[in-house]
């Protein structure tokens, strides 16, 4: 297993289009996180899954954003009707076991909305 | 509720001199604390973590941090900076009980002068 992988690495889209990002966590990790990072800022928490259950969502996650983790394996993050303010790096991380464990991050998916 | 504050957005040191990156946290629960590093165009990497064992934690590349509950601080230090230490550093808090958010600070950019 080579770690957390995210796809696509880069996405350029026009305002109003829908985009979907995929995250494949480390296989034995049951906890999965999505973060958003804009230039010069720290990663902002978006949502958290334990297995297939989405247990917490940030207020940052408007109703245009939806995340799923079917079967508790890979996860998708969809953004509908994209806006220029959605331009950011979307990071996925996974963690084994409890809250004290290391978060393993993917390389991220960079979204540019024109 | 929990939060993390990195007291300096930028720190500049000369090569071979000590590094101090400051972090204060707030948590309703006994937290786990982490420092992550992000080199330009690279993914986030764990430097070290505190999980209620020893208060002085040693990490990779000569970094260490001390958990001080009375001061709610978790400052990152290194005795002698190297050029390769130039990067963005994030202090992270994760609750040990209750809640699911793992929260990042805004980051401190470390510059190392030759």
Short mmCIF file of C-alpha atoms in Angstrom, two decimals:
data_model
loop_
_atom_site.label_atom_id
_atom_site.label_comp_id
_atom_site.label_asym_id
_atom_site.label_seq_id
_atom_site.Cartn_x
_atom_site.Cartn_y
_atom_site.Cartn_z
CA UNK A 1 0.00 0.00 0.00
CA UNK A 2 1.50 3.30 -1.07
CA UNK A 3 -0.53 5.63 1.11
CA UNK A 4 -3.50 7.91 0.57
CA UNK A 5 -4.22 8.67 -3.06
CA UNK A 6 -6.39 11.41 -4.49
CA UNK A 7 -7.74 11.91 -7.96
CA UNK A 8 -7.63 14.09 -9.94
CA UNK A 9 -4.58 16.01 -8.79
CA UNK A 10 -5.67 19.12 -10.68
CA UNK A 11 -9.08 20.20 -11.92
CA UNK A 12 -9.92 23.37 -13.83
CA UNK A 13 -13.59 24.05 -14.31
CA UNK A 14 -15.93 26.85 -15.19
CA UNK A 15 -18.18 28.45 -12.63
CA UNK A 16 -21.45 26.58 -12.29
CA UNK A 17 -20.07 23.17 -13.22
CA UNK A 18 -20.06 20.18 -10.89
CA UNK A 19 -16.81 18.49 -9.85
CA UNK A 20 -16.07 15.29 -7.96
CA UNK A 21 -12.90 14.30 -6.14
CA UNK A 22 -11.99 10.81 -5.08
CA UNK A 23 -9.90 9.68 -2.14
CA UNK A 24 -8.54 6.19 -1.56
CA UNK A 25 -7.32 5.92 2.04
CA UNK A 26 -4.81 3.48 3.44
CA UNK A 27 -6.70 0.22 3.34
CA UNK A 28 -6.81 -0.63 7.04
CA UNK A 29 -7.73 2.91 8.13
CA UNK A 30 -11.34 3.26 9.21
CA UNK A 31 -11.29 7.04 9.75
CA UNK A 32 -11.27 9.45 6.82
CA UNK A 33 -11.14 13.24 6.79
CA UNK A 34 -11.59 15.92 4.14
CA UNK A 35 -9.94 19.31 4.50
CA UNK A 36 -9.75 22.42 2.33
CA UNK A 37 -6.61 24.53 2.14
CA UNK A 38 -6.34 27.93 0.51
CA UNK A 39 -3.10 29.77 -0.17
CA UNK A 40 -1.35 30.84 3.00
CA UNK A 41 -3.85 29.15 5.30
CA UNK A 42 -3.93 25.99 7.34
CA UNK A 43 -6.15 23.10 6.31
CA UNK A 44 -9.78 23.70 7.31
CA UNK A 45 -11.81 20.73 8.48
CA UNK A 46 -14.71 19.83 6.18
CA UNK A 47 -16.01 16.43 7.18
CA UNK A 48 -15.18 13.15 8.89
CA UNK A 49 -16.12 9.52 8.28
CA UNK A 50 -15.78 6.55 10.54
CA UNK A 51 -16.17 3.58 8.24
CA UNK A 52 -19.16 4.51 6.04
CA UNK A 53 -20.80 6.83 8.58
CA UNK A 54 -20.37 10.58 8.13
CA UNK A 55 -20.13 11.66 11.76
CA UNK A 56 -19.36 15.33 11.48
CA UNK A 57 -19.66 18.13 8.94
CA UNK A 58 -18.25 21.61 9.18
CA UNK A 59 -20.44 24.65 8.64
CA UNK A 60 -18.01 25.35 5.78
CA UNK A 61 -19.65 22.46 3.95
CA UNK A 62 -22.59 24.24 2.33
CA UNK A 63 -25.44 22.36 0.71
CA UNK A 64 -23.50 22.48 -2.57
CA UNK A 65 -20.97 20.11 -1.04
CA UNK A 66 -21.63 16.43 -0.45
CA UNK A 67 -19.34 13.66 0.63
CA UNK A 68 -19.83 9.93 0.68
CA UNK A 69 -17.89 6.88 1.71
CA UNK A 70 -19.82 3.86 0.45
CA UNK A 71 -18.77 0.56 2.01
CA UNK A 72 -16.28 2.39 4.20
CA UNK A 73 -13.51 2.31 1.63
CA UNK A 74 -12.91 5.14 -0.85
CA UNK A 75 -14.61 8.49 -0.46
CA UNK A 76 -15.90 11.10 -2.87
CA UNK A 77 -16.36 14.83 -2.39
CA UNK A 78 -18.71 16.49 -4.85
CA UNK A 79 -19.13 20.21 -5.32
CA UNK A 80 -22.19 21.30 -7.25
CA UNK A 81 -22.57 24.64 -9.06
CA UNK A 82 -18.97 25.60 -8.36
CA UNK A 83 -18.11 29.18 -7.46
CA UNK A 84 -14.78 30.98 -7.74
CA UNK A 85 -14.51 30.91 -3.96
CA UNK A 86 -14.35 27.13 -4.11
CA UNK A 87 -10.88 27.33 -5.68
CA UNK A 88 -8.59 25.59 -3.20
CA UNK A 89 -6.61 22.46 -2.49
CA UNK A 90 -8.85 19.66 -1.22
CA UNK A 91 -6.98 17.31 1.06
CA UNK A 92 -7.94 13.84 2.17
CA UNK A 93 -6.44 12.12 5.18
CA UNK A 94 -6.93 8.78 6.86
CA UNK A 95 -6.17 7.52 10.32
CA UNK A 96 -6.09 4.11 11.93
CA UNK A 97 -7.98 3.63 15.16
CA UNK A 98 -8.43 6.45 17.66
CA UNK A 99 -7.92 10.19 17.76
CA UNK A 100 -4.31 9.96 18.87
CA UNK A 101 -3.09 8.40 15.68
CA UNK A 102 -1.20 10.09 12.90
CA UNK A 103 -3.21 11.54 10.04
CA UNK A 104 -1.81 10.36 6.71
CA UNK A 105 -2.46 12.87 3.95
CA UNK A 106 -2.79 12.51 0.23
CA UNK A 107 -1.12 14.93 -2.16
CA UNK A 108 -4.40 16.80 -2.58
CA UNK A 109 -6.69 17.78 -5.43
CA UNK A 110 -6.26 21.36 -6.60
CA UNK A 111 -9.44 22.97 -7.88
CA UNK A 112 -9.44 26.11 -10.00
CA UNK A 113 -12.80 27.63 -10.82
CA UNK A 114 -12.72 30.14 -13.67
CA UNK B 1 -14.94 23.41 21.61
CA UNK B 2 -11.32 23.44 20.67
CA UNK B 3 -9.00 25.78 18.84
CA UNK B 4 -5.34 26.26 18.10
CA UNK B 5 -3.41 29.48 17.69
CA UNK B 6 0.00 29.78 16.12
CA UNK B 7 1.40 32.99 17.44
CA UNK B 8 3.68 33.84 14.52
CA UNK B 9 2.75 33.73 10.85
CA UNK B 10 6.42 34.03 9.83
CA UNK B 11 9.67 33.22 11.60
CA UNK B 12 13.09 33.92 10.13
CA UNK B 13 16.31 32.44 11.54
CA UNK B 14 19.88 32.06 10.40
CA UNK B 15 21.25 28.63 9.62
CA UNK B 16 22.72 27.04 12.74
CA UNK B 17 20.64 29.11 15.19
CA UNK B 18 17.75 27.82 17.32
CA UNK B 19 14.18 27.60 16.06
CA UNK B 20 11.09 28.36 18.16
CA UNK B 21 7.61 28.08 16.68
CA UNK B 22 4.86 28.91 19.14
CA UNK B 23 1.49 27.23 19.53
CA UNK B 24 -1.30 27.68 22.07
CA UNK B 25 -4.38 25.50 22.20
CA UNK B 26 -7.80 25.44 23.74
CA UNK B 27 -9.69 22.22 24.27
CA UNK B 28 -12.63 21.14 26.37
CA UNK B 29 -11.15 17.69 26.54
CA UNK B 30 -7.67 16.38 27.17
CA UNK B 31 -6.19 16.74 23.70
CA UNK B 32 -3.64 15.06 21.54
CA UNK B 33 -1.35 17.57 19.90
CA UNK B 34 0.68 17.29 16.72
CA UNK B 35 3.09 19.27 14.59
CA UNK B 36 3.01 18.77 10.83
CA UNK B 37 5.36 20.20 8.21
CA UNK B 38 4.52 21.09 4.63
CA UNK B 39 7.32 21.73 2.16
CA UNK B 40 6.46 23.63 -1.03
CA UNK B 41 4.36 21.52 -3.38
CA UNK B 42 4.62 18.55 -1.03
CA UNK B 43 2.13 16.76 1.17
CA UNK B 44 1.77 17.21 4.92
CA UNK B 45 4.16 15.16 7.03
CA UNK B 46 3.99 14.41 10.75
CA UNK B 47 6.90 15.82 12.77
CA UNK B 48 5.84 14.68 16.22
CA UNK B 49 2.84 14.07 18.48
CA UNK B 50 1.86 14.34 22.13
CA UNK B 51 -0.70 11.86 23.43
CA UNK B 52 -0.64 12.26 27.25
CA UNK B 53 2.57 10.34 27.84
CA UNK B 54 5.87 12.21 28.25
CA UNK B 55 5.44 15.99 28.08
CA UNK B 56 8.67 16.46 26.11
CA UNK B 57 8.22 14.88 22.73
CA UNK B 58 11.00 14.22 20.24
CA UNK B 59 10.26 14.10 16.54
CA UNK B 60 12.02 13.70 13.25
CA UNK B 61 14.86 15.87 11.95
CA UNK B 62 15.90 17.03 15.42
CA UNK B 63 12.64 18.78 16.31
CA UNK B 64 11.02 18.51 19.71
CA UNK B 65 8.05 20.03 21.51
CA UNK B 66 7.02 20.41 25.12
CA UNK B 67 3.43 20.11 26.32
CA UNK B 68 2.71 22.62 29.10
CA UNK B 69 -0.80 22.20 30.40
CA UNK B 70 -0.64 25.19 32.73
CA UNK B 71 0.24 27.44 29.79
CA UNK B 72 -1.88 25.52 27.23
CA UNK B 73 1.14 25.58 24.96
CA UNK B 74 2.91 23.14 22.68
CA UNK B 75 5.86 25.05 21.23
CA UNK B 76 8.13 23.46 18.62
CA UNK B 77 11.88 23.85 18.92
CA UNK B 78 15.08 22.79 17.22
CA UNK B 79 18.56 23.61 18.52
CA UNK B 80 20.12 24.35 15.15
CA UNK B 81 18.27 25.28 11.96
CA UNK B 82 19.18 23.79 8.62
CA UNK B 83 18.36 25.23 5.22
CA UNK B 84 16.15 22.21 4.53
CA UNK B 85 13.93 23.17 7.48
CA UNK B 86 12.44 26.05 5.49
CA UNK B 87 8.76 25.13 5.18
CA UNK B 88 5.29 25.76 6.59
CA UNK B 89 4.62 24.28 10.04
CA UNK B 90 1.17 23.50 11.44
CA UNK B 91 0.17 22.89 15.04
CA UNK B 92 -2.78 20.50 15.28
CA UNK B 93 -5.17 19.59 18.11
CA UNK B 94 -7.31 16.47 18.26
CA UNK B 95 -9.71 15.63 21.10
CA UNK B 96 -9.08 12.42 23.01
CA UNK B 97 -12.71 12.13 23.97
CA UNK B 98 -15.80 13.60 22.42
CA UNK B 99 -15.99 15.43 19.11
CA UNK B 100 -14.33 14.38 15.92
CA UNK B 101 -12.64 17.46 14.53
CA UNK B 102 -8.90 17.51 14.19
CA UNK B 103 -8.12 21.21 13.92
CA UNK B 104 -5.12 22.86 12.26
CA UNK B 105 -3.58 26.17 13.17
CA UNK B 106 -3.08 28.81 10.49
CA UNK B 107 0.55 27.86 10.07
CA UNK B 108 3.97 29.41 10.61
CA UNK B 109 6.27 29.84 7.67
CA UNK B 110 9.89 29.27 8.64
CA UNK B 111 12.59 31.04 6.63
CA UNK B 112 16.21 29.96 7.08
CA UNK B 113 18.93 32.38 5.99
CA UNK B 114 22.37 31.19 4.96
#
